[in-house]
XYZ file of C-alpha atoms in Angstrom:
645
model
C 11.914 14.456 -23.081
C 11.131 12.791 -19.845
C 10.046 15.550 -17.838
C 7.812 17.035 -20.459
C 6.211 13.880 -20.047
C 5.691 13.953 -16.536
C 4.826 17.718 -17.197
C 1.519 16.054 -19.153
C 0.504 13.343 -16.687
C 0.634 16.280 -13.673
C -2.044 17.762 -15.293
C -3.971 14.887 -17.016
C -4.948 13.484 -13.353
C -8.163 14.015 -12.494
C -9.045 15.528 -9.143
C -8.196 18.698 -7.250
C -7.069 17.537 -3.564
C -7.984 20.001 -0.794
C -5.185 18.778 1.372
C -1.293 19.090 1.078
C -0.754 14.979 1.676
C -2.691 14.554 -1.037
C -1.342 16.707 -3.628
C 2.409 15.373 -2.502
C 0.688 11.531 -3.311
C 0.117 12.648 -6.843
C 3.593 13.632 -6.892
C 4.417 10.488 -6.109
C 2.273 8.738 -7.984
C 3.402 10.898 -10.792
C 7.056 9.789 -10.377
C 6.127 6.033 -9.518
C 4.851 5.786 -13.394
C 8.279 6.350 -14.344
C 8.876 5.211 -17.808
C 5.612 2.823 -17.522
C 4.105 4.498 -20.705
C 5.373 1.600 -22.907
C 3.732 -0.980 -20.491
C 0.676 -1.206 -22.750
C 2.629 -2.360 -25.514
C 5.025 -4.903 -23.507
C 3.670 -8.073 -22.519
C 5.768 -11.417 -20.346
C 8.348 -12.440 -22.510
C 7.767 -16.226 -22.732
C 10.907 -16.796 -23.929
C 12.344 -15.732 -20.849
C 10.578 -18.241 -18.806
C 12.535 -21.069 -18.710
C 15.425 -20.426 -16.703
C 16.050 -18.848 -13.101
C 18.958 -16.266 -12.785
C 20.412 -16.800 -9.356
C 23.737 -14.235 -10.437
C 24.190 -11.154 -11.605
C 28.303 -9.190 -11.761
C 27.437 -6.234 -13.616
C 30.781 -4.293 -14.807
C 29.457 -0.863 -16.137
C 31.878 2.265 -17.568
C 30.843 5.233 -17.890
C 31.257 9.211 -17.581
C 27.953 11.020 -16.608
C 29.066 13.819 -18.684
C 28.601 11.623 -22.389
C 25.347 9.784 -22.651
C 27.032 6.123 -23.189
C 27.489 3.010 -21.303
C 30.446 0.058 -21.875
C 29.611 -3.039 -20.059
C 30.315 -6.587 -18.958
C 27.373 -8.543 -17.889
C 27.905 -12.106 -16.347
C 24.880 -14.087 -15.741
C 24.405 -17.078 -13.737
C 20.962 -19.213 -14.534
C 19.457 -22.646 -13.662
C 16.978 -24.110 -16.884
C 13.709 -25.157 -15.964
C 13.370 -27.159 -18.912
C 15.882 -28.454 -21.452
C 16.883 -25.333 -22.851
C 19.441 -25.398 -26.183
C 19.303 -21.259 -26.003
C 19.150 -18.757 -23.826
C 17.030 -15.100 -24.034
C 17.338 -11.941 -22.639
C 15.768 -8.765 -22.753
C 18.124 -6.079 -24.521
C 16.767 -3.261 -26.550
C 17.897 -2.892 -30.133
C 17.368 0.784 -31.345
C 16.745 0.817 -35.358
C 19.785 3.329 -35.375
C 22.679 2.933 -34.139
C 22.299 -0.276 -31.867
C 24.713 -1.234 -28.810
C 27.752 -2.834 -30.434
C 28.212 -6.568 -28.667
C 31.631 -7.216 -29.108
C 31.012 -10.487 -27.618
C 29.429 -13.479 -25.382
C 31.003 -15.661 -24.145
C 30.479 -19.082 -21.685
C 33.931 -20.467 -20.416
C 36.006 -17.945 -22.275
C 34.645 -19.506 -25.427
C 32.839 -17.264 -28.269
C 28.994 -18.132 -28.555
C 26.851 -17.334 -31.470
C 23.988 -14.695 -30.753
C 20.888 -12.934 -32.747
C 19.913 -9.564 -30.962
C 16.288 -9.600 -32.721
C 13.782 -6.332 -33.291
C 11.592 -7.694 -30.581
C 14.656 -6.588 -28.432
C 15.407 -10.109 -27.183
C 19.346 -11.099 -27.665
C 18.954 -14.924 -28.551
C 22.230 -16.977 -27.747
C 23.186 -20.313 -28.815
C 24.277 -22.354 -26.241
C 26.982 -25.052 -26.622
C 24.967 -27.747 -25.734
C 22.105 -28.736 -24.358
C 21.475 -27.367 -20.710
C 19.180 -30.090 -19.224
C 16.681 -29.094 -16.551
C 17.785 -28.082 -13.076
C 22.025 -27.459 -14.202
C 22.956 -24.141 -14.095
C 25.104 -21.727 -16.682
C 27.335 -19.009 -17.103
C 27.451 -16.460 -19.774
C 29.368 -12.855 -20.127
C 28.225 -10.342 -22.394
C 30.089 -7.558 -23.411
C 28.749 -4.560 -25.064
C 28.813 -0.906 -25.434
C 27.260 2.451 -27.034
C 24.459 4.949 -26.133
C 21.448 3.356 -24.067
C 17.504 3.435 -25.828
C 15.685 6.165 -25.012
C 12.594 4.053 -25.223
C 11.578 3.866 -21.542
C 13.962 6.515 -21.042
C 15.599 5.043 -18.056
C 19.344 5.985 -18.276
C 19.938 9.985 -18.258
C 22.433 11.962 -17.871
C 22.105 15.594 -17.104
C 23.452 18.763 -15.326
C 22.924 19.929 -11.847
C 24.005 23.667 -10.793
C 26.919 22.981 -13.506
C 27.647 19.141 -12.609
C 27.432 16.040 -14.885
C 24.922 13.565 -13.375
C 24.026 10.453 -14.501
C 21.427 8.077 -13.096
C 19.236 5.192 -14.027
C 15.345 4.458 -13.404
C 14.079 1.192 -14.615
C 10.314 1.036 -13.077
C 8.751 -1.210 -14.797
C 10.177 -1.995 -17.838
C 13.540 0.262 -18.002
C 16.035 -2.146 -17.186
C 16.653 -3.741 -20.808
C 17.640 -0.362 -21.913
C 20.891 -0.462 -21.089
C 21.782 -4.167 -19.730
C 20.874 -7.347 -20.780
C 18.474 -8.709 -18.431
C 15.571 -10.752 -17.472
C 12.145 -7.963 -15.862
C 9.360 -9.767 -15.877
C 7.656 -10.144 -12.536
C 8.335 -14.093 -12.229
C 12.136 -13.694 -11.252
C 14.305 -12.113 -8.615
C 17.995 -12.752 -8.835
C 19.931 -14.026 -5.790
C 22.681 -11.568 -5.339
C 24.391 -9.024 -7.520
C 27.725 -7.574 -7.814
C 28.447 -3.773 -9.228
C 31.445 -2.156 -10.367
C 30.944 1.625 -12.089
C 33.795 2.469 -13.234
C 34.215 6.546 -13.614
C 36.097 9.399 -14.220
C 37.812 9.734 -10.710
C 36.224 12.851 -9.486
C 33.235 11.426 -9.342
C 31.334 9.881 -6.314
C 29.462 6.095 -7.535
C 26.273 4.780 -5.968
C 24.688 1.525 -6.470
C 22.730 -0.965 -4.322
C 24.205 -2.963 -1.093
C 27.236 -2.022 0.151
C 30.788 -1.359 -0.647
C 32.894 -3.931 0.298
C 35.939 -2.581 -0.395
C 37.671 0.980 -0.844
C 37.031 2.364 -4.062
C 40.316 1.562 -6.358
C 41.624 4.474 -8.678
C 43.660 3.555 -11.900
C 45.011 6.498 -13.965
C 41.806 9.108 -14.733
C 39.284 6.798 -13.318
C 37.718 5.071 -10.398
C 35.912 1.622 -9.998
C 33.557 1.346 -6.937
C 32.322 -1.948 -5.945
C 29.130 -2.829 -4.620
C 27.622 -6.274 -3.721
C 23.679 -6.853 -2.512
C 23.381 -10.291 -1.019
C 19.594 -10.048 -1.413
C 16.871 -11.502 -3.722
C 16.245 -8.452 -6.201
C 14.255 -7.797 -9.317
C 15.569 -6.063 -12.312
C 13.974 -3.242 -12.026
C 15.001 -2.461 -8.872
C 18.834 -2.570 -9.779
C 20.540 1.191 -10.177
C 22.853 3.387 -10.439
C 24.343 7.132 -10.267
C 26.942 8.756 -10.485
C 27.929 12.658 -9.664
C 30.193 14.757 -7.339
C 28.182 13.708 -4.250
C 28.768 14.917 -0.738
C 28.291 11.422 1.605
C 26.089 11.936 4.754
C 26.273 9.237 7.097
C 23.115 8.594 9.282
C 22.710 5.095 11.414
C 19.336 3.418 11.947
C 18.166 0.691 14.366
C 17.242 0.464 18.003
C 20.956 -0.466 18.910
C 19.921 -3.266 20.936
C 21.596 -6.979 20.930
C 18.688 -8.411 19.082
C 18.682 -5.076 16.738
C 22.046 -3.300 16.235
C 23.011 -0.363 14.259
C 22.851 -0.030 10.474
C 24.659 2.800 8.365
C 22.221 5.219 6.414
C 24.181 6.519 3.863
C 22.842 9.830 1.852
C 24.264 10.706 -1.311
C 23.442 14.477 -2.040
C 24.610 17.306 -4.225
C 26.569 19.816 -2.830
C 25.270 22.718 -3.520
C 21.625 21.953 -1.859
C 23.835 19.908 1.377
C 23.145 22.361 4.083
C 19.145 21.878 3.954
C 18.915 18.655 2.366
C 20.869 17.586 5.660
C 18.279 19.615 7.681
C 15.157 17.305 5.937
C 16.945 13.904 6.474
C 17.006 14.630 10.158
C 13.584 12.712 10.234
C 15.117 9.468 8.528
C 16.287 7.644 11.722
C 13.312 7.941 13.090
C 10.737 6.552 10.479
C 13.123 3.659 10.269
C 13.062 2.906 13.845
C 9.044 3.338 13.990
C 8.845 0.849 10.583
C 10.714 -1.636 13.254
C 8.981 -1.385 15.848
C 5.779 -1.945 13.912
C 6.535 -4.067 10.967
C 10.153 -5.807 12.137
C 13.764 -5.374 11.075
C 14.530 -3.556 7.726
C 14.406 -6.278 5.550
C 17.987 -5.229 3.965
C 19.846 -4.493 7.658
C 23.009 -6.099 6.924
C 23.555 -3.385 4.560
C 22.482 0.115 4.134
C 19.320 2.529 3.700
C 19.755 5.238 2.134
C 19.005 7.930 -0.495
C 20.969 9.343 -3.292
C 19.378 12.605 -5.387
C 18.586 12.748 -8.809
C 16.728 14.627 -11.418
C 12.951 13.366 -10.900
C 10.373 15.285 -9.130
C 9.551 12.366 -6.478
C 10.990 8.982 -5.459
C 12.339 5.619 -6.583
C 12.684 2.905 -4.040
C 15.792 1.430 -5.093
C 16.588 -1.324 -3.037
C 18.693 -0.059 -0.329
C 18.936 3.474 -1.696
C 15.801 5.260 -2.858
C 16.726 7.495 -5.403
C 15.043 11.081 -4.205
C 14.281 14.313 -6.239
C 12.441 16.073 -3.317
C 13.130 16.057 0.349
C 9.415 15.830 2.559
C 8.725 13.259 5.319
C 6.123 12.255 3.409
C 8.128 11.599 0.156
C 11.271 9.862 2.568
C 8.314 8.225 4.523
C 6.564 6.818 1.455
C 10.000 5.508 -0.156
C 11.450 4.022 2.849
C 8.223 1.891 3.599
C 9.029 0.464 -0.093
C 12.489 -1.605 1.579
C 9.556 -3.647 3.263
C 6.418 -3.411 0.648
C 7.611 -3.503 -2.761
C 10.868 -4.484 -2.407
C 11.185 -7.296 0.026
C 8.123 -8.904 -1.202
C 6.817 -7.327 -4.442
C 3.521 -7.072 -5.932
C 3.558 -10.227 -7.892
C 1.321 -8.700 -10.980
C 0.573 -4.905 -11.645
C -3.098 -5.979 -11.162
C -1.615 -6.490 -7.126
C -0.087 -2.951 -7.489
C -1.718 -1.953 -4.390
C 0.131 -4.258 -1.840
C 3.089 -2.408 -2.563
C 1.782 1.310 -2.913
C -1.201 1.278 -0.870
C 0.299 -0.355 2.568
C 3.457 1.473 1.780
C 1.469 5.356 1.630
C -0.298 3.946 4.332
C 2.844 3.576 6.123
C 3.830 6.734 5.357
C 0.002 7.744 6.922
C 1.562 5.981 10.340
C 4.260 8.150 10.425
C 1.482 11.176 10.813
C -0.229 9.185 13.501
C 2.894 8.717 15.744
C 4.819 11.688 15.444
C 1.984 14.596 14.812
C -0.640 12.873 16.659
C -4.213 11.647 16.583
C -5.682 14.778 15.397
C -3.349 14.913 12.800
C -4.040 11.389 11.549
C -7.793 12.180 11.455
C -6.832 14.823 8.963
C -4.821 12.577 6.762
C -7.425 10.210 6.595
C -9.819 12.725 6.238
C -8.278 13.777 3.179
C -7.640 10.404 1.689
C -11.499 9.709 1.725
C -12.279 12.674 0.081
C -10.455 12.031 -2.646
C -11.254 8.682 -2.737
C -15.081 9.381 -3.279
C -14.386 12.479 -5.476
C -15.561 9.871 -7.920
C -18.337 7.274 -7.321
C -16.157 4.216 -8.839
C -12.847 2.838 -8.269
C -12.349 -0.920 -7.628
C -9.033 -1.320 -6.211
C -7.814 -4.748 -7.671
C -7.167 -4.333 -11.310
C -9.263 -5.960 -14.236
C -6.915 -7.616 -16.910
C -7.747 -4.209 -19.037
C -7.119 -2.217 -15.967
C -3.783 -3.609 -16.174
C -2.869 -2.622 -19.191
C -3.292 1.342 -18.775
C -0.343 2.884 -16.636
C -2.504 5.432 -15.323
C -4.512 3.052 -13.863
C -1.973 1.242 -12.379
C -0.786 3.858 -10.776
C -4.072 6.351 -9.908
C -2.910 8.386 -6.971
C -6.996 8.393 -6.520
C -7.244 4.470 -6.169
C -3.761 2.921 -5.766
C -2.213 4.606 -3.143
C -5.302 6.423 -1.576
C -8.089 3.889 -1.391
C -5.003 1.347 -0.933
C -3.781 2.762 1.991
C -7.536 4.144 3.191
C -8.483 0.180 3.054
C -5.253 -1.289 4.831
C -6.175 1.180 7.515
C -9.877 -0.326 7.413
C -8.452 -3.482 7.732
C -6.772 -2.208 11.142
C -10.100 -1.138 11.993
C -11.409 -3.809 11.816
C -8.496 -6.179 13.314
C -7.363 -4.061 16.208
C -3.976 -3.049 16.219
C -2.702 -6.001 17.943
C -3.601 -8.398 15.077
C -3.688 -5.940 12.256
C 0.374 -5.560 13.086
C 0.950 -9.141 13.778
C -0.231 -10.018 10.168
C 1.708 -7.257 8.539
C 5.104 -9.041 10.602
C 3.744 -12.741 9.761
C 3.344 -11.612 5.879
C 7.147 -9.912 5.571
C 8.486 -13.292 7.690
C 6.942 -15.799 5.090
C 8.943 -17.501 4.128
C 7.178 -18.386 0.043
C 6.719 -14.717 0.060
C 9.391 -13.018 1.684
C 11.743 -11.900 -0.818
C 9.708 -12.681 -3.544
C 5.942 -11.848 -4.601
C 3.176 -11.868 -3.500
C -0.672 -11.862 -4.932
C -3.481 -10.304 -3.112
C -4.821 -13.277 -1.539
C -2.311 -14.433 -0.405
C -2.060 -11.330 1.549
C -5.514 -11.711 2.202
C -4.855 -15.217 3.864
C -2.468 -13.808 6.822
C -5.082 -11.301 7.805
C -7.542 -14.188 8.217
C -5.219 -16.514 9.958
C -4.721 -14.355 12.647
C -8.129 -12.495 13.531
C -9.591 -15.451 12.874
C -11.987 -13.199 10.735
C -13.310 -13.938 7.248
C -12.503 -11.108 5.252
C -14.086 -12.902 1.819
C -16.934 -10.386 1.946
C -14.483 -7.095 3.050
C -12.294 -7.654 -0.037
C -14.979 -8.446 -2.195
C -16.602 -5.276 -1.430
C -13.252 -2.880 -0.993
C -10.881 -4.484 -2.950
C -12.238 -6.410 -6.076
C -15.025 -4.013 -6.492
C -16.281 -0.403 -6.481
C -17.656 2.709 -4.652
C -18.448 3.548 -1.087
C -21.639 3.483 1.193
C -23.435 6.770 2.516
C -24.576 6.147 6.389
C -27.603 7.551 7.709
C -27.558 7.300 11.575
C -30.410 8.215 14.020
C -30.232 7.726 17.667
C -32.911 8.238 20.092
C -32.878 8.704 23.932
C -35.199 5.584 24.893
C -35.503 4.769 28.818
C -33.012 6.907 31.084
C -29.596 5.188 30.222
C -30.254 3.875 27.033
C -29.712 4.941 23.268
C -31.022 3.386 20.694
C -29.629 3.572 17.258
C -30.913 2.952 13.411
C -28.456 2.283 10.803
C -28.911 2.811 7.271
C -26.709 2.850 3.775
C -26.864 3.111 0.149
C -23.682 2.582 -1.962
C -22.407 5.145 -4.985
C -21.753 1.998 -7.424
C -24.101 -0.973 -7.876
C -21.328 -3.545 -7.470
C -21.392 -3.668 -4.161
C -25.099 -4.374 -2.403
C -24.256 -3.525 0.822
C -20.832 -2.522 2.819
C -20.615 -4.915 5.465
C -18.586 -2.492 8.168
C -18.165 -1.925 12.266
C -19.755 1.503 12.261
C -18.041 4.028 14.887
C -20.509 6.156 16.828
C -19.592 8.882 19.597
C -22.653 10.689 21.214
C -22.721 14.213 23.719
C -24.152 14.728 26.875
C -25.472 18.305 27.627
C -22.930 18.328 30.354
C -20.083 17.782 27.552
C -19.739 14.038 28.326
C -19.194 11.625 25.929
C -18.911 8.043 24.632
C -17.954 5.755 21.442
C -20.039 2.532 20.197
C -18.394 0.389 17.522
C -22.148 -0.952 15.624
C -21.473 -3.745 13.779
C -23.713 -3.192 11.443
C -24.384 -6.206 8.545
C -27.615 -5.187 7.087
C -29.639 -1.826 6.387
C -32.034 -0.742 9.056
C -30.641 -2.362 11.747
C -31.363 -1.342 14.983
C -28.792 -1.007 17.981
C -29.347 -1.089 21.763
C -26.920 0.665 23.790
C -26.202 1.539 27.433
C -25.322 5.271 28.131
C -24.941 6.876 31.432
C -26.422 10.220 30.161
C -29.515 12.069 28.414
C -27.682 12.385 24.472
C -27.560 15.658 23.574
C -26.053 15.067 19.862
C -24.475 12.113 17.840
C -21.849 12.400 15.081
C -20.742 9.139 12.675
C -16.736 8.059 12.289
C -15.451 11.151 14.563
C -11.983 9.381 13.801
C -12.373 9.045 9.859
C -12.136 5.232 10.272
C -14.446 4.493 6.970
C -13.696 5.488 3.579
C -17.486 7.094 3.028
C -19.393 10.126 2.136
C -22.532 13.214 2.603
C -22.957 10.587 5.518
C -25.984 11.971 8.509
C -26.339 11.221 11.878
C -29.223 12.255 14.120
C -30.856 12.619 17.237
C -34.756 12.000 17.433
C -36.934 13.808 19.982
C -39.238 12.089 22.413
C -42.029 13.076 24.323
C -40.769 12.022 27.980
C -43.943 13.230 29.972
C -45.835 10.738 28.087
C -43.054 8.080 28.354
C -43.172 8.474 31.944
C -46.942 8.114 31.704
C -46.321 4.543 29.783
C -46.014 1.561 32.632
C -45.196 -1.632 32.306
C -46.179 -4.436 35.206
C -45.365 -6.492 37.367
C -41.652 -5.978 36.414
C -39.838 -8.165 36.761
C -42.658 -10.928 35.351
C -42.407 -14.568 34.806
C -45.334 -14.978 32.057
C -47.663 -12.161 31.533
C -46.416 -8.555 31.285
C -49.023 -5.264 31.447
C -48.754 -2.532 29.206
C -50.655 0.777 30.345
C -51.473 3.649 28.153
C -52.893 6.996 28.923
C -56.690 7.068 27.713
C -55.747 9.671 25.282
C -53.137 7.282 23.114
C -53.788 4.397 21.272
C -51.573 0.925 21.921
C -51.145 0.006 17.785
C -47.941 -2.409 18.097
C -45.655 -3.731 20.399
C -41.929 -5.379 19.400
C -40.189 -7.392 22.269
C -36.122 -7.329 21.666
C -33.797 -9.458 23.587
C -30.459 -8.031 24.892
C -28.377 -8.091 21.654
C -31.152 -6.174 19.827
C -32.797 -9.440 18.003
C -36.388 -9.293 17.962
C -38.122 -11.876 19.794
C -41.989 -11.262 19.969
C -44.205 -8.927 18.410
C -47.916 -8.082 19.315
C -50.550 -5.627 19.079
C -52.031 -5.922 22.758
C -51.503 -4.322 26.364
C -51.440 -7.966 27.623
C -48.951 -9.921 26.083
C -47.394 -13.622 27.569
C -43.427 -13.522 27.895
C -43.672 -16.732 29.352
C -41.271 -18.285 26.522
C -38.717 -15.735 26.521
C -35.420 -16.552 27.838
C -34.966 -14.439 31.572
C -33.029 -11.342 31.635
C -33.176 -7.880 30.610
C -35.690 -6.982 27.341
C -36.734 -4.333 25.652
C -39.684 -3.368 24.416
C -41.051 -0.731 21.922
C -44.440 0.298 21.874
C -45.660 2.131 18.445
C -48.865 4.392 19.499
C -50.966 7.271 18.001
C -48.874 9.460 19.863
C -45.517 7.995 18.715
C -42.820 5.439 19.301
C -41.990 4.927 22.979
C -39.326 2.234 24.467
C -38.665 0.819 27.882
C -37.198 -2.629 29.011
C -38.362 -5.086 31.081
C -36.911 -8.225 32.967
C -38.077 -11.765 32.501
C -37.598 -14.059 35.477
């Protein structure tokens, strides 16, 4: 059974998360696989590739209280090649197979094989010649494969449910369809047809009243959107309907319905948790634009899993959090809108999306709340000294891969948030709103750099070396940070790393600083830091006290140290430098006691310009301005700065 299954993967993941978020992302993660065991032995149906479905009127019958389907499937395709048959993806169980009482293409009967590689084959009449479109009905009935196990019915408190869950390969058990990632059909049309007491819920909208003949009801639904198969659904129980609206109610941004489908006995506090839904939609507007599907309907209807399904239009929810409404909502933008355009890409739809659902923390619990989150993302993260984000071709083959709560969604959303970091928020949320509008990937899917390539063209940043060390391979660096009080009013700062995996040489990073004053004052530096040992310069209107690394949780990183060396400032003081300012020759005197054994010139950005192991040294070719100056003697390091005229 299904839920035995999920039962095993809870407690096959590896890891034991110290934070609540974290253990609800496994959840999720958990429920995400879905029926995805059977990906490793499912590859692309070529057979399937030449033709483009641009319809879909799906007719289904059924009674959630007998586990059988009737329908009547009419498909509308366009050949990309001269095409003499037609394939679809339609499971044939060894016993008892659907019966298909008939196809048919202008009300005339076409011959069909429905094969043991679950393909039904049909014969067309003639020829269809590249770029002319088709029509074919198919008409079938009996009890659905249990192979991905993506058609259940079931009992809640007493009451017959019945729901669907095709993620990722589900679909073909119980329509004839086309679920590879290469196709999204233009708009669908879906009448369920059941026993009259009995509430119906599919994606889009209803477009007219549902009409009641005899014992039974048919509810229509039409979704005018580009949709994979995967994401098409349905269920059907004695809902209670809970209306919600969404939007900012402006001119430019009206109203949309949020309709909740919900069981009755569990109404009173399942009402109480989808208070929040409103406003996570709103905040996904403001940030990321209009819900992609906002001429129809969010909403969520409940069913039998432990977590979520983002359903297009209606996520289909078996727990009530914010995080679990907040991670399934953010889907109607990343996953479904533009989809992940191989599972090796997984992580543009689960990552940004649980990141997403990380943004929710930040606005409505605060900043010291979203340093907590992100806190506990990292630690997971480097519970484990591998994990390259991007999947390998083998990678993408193992459905626990694919969907690692460790990787996937954590160091997925950990690295879109790096990305931010890196950006500024300005940018970072322009290229998020540029990606959604494009329009070769809006609707449709997407590959990683193609994300990849919005981010750059509007920071005007290379991020070649970020994604090659955070995406495509592994690990995380370990800082070392010491800072030392130099001259009064400046800090200067060392910056070292080592990395966990030996992919990645070095983690190229802006490195977030905050240092203490005795007098609790204190201040942030953002280091850019591009190599190890580099050494940073930096103005600070106070003695440091302490110094801590990423106070905000900014980097994904670990055992990380940070510093503050001690100086002798009697004998600093004792140190002179003259004349200053100087044109050409600058005068370095030393207590009798010490002995002068190098000196290292720096310009303003921290670059060194001149080294020597004299108390006379020429500066007569340095640029004018402020420099700085460190002086390694017997009785240690000492630093001061100097202006050239």
């Amino acid at each position: 059974m299904k839920k035995t299954y999920l039962l095993t993967l809870m407690f096959a993941i590896s890891g034991v998360f110290a934070q609540e978020s974290d253990i609800e992302t496994s959840h999720i993660a958990e429920a995400e696989m879905k029926a995805a065991s059977k990906l490793i032995n499912l590859a692309v149906n070529p057979n399937t590739l030449n033709y483009d479905i641009t319809y879909h009127k799906l007719e289904f019958t059924v009674d959630p209280a007998v586990y059988s389907i009737a329908g009547k499937v009419t498909t509308t395709f366009t050949a990309l090649s001269n095409m003499s048959t037609v394939t679809f993806d339609f499971y044939k169980k060894n016993i008892v197979p659907f019966n298909i009482s008939s196809v048919k293409m202008n009300n005339v009967s076409l011959a069909f094989v429905h094969n043991s590689s679950h393909e039904l084959i049909i014969t067309l009449p003639s020829t269809l010649t590249t770029g002319n479109s088709a029509t074919v009905v198919i008409t079938y009935s009996g009890a659905p494969s249990t192979a991905e196990q993506a058609f259940t019915t079931e009992t809640h408190s007493g009451a017959a449910v019945l729901y669907t869950l095709s993620e990722p390969f589900g679909a073909r058990d119980w329509w004839p369809c086309k679920q590879d990632l290469n196709d999204k059909v233009n708009s669908i049309d879906v009448y369920i047809t059941a026993p009259s007491q009995y509430v119906s819920v599919s994606n889009g909208i209803e477009t007219t009243a549902p009409v009641i003949v005899g014992a039974n009801k048919t509810t229509h639904f039409h979704h005018g959107y580009p949709i994979p198969a995967y994401l098409i659904a349905m269920a059907v129980t004695n809902y209670n309907v809970f209306n919600q609206q969404g939007g900012l109610g402006t001119v430019a941004s009206p109203y949309f319905p949020i309709i909740n489908y919900i069981y009755p006995e569990t109404a009173a506090s399942t009402q109480a948790s989808l208070a929040v839904t409103p406003g996570i939609i709103n905040l996904y507007e403001t940030l990321v634009g209009n819900y992609p599907f906002r001429n129809e309907k969010y909403g969520h209807a409940q069913f039998g899993w432990g977590g979520g399904m983002e359903h297009t239009t209606v996520s289909f929810m078996g727990g009530w959090s914010r995080g679990l409404i907040a991670h399934e909502m953010a889907h109607q933008w990343f996953g479904d809108k533009i989809t992940c355009g191989t599972w090796k890409d997984i992580w543009l739809n689960e990552g940004i999306t649980e990141y997403m659902s990380g943004l929710v923390v930040e606005n409505q619990d605060g900043a010291a709340s979203f340093v907590s989150w992100k806190n506990g993302k990292s630690a997971n993260i480097t519970s484990q000294a591998t994990g390259n984000l991007y999947l390998t071709d083998a990678q993408a083959m193992d459905v626990n891969r694919i969907f690692s709560s460790r990787i996937t969604y954590d160091k997925g959303s950990m690295v879109t948030h790096m990305i931010r970091f890196r950006m500024g928020d300005t940018n970072f949320f322009q290229a998020l709103k540029n990606y959604l509008a494009d329009p070769a990937l809006a609707y449709g899917f997407a590959l990683t750099p193609q994300f990849k390539a919005h981010l750059e063209a509007v920071s005007g940043l290379s991020f070649t070396e970020f994604f090659n060390d955070w995406v495509y391979n592994q690990g995380y660096p370990t800082y070392t940070i010491t800072a030392q009080n130099t001259i009064p009013g400046q800090v200067r700062f060392v910056v070292n790393q080592t990395q966990s995996d030996a992919s990645v040489t070095f983690f190229e990073m802006p490195v977030p600083v905050r240092v203490f004053g005795s007098g609790g004052q204190q201040m942030d530096f953002i280091l850019q830091n591009t190599t190890n040992g580099q050494i940073f310069l930096e103005n600070v209107p106070f003695a440091v006290s302490s110094v801590t690394f990423d106070p905000n949780k900014d980097i994904i990183s670990r055992n990380n140290t940070a510093t503050l060396g001690t100086e002798d400032y009697i004998m600093a003081q004792a140190i002179q430098l003259y004349p200053n300012p100087t044109a050409d020759v600058l005068h370095i005197e030393v207590p009798s006691s010490i002995t002068l054994e190098k000196v290292t010139v720096y310009n303003s950005i921290g670059q060194t310009v001149l080294e020597n192991n004299s108390n006379i040294i020429s500066v007569a070719a340095l640029s004018t301005g402020v420099h700085f100056i460190k002086m390694t003697t017997s009785a240690g390091t000492f630093h001061k700065k100097f202006i050239k005229k």
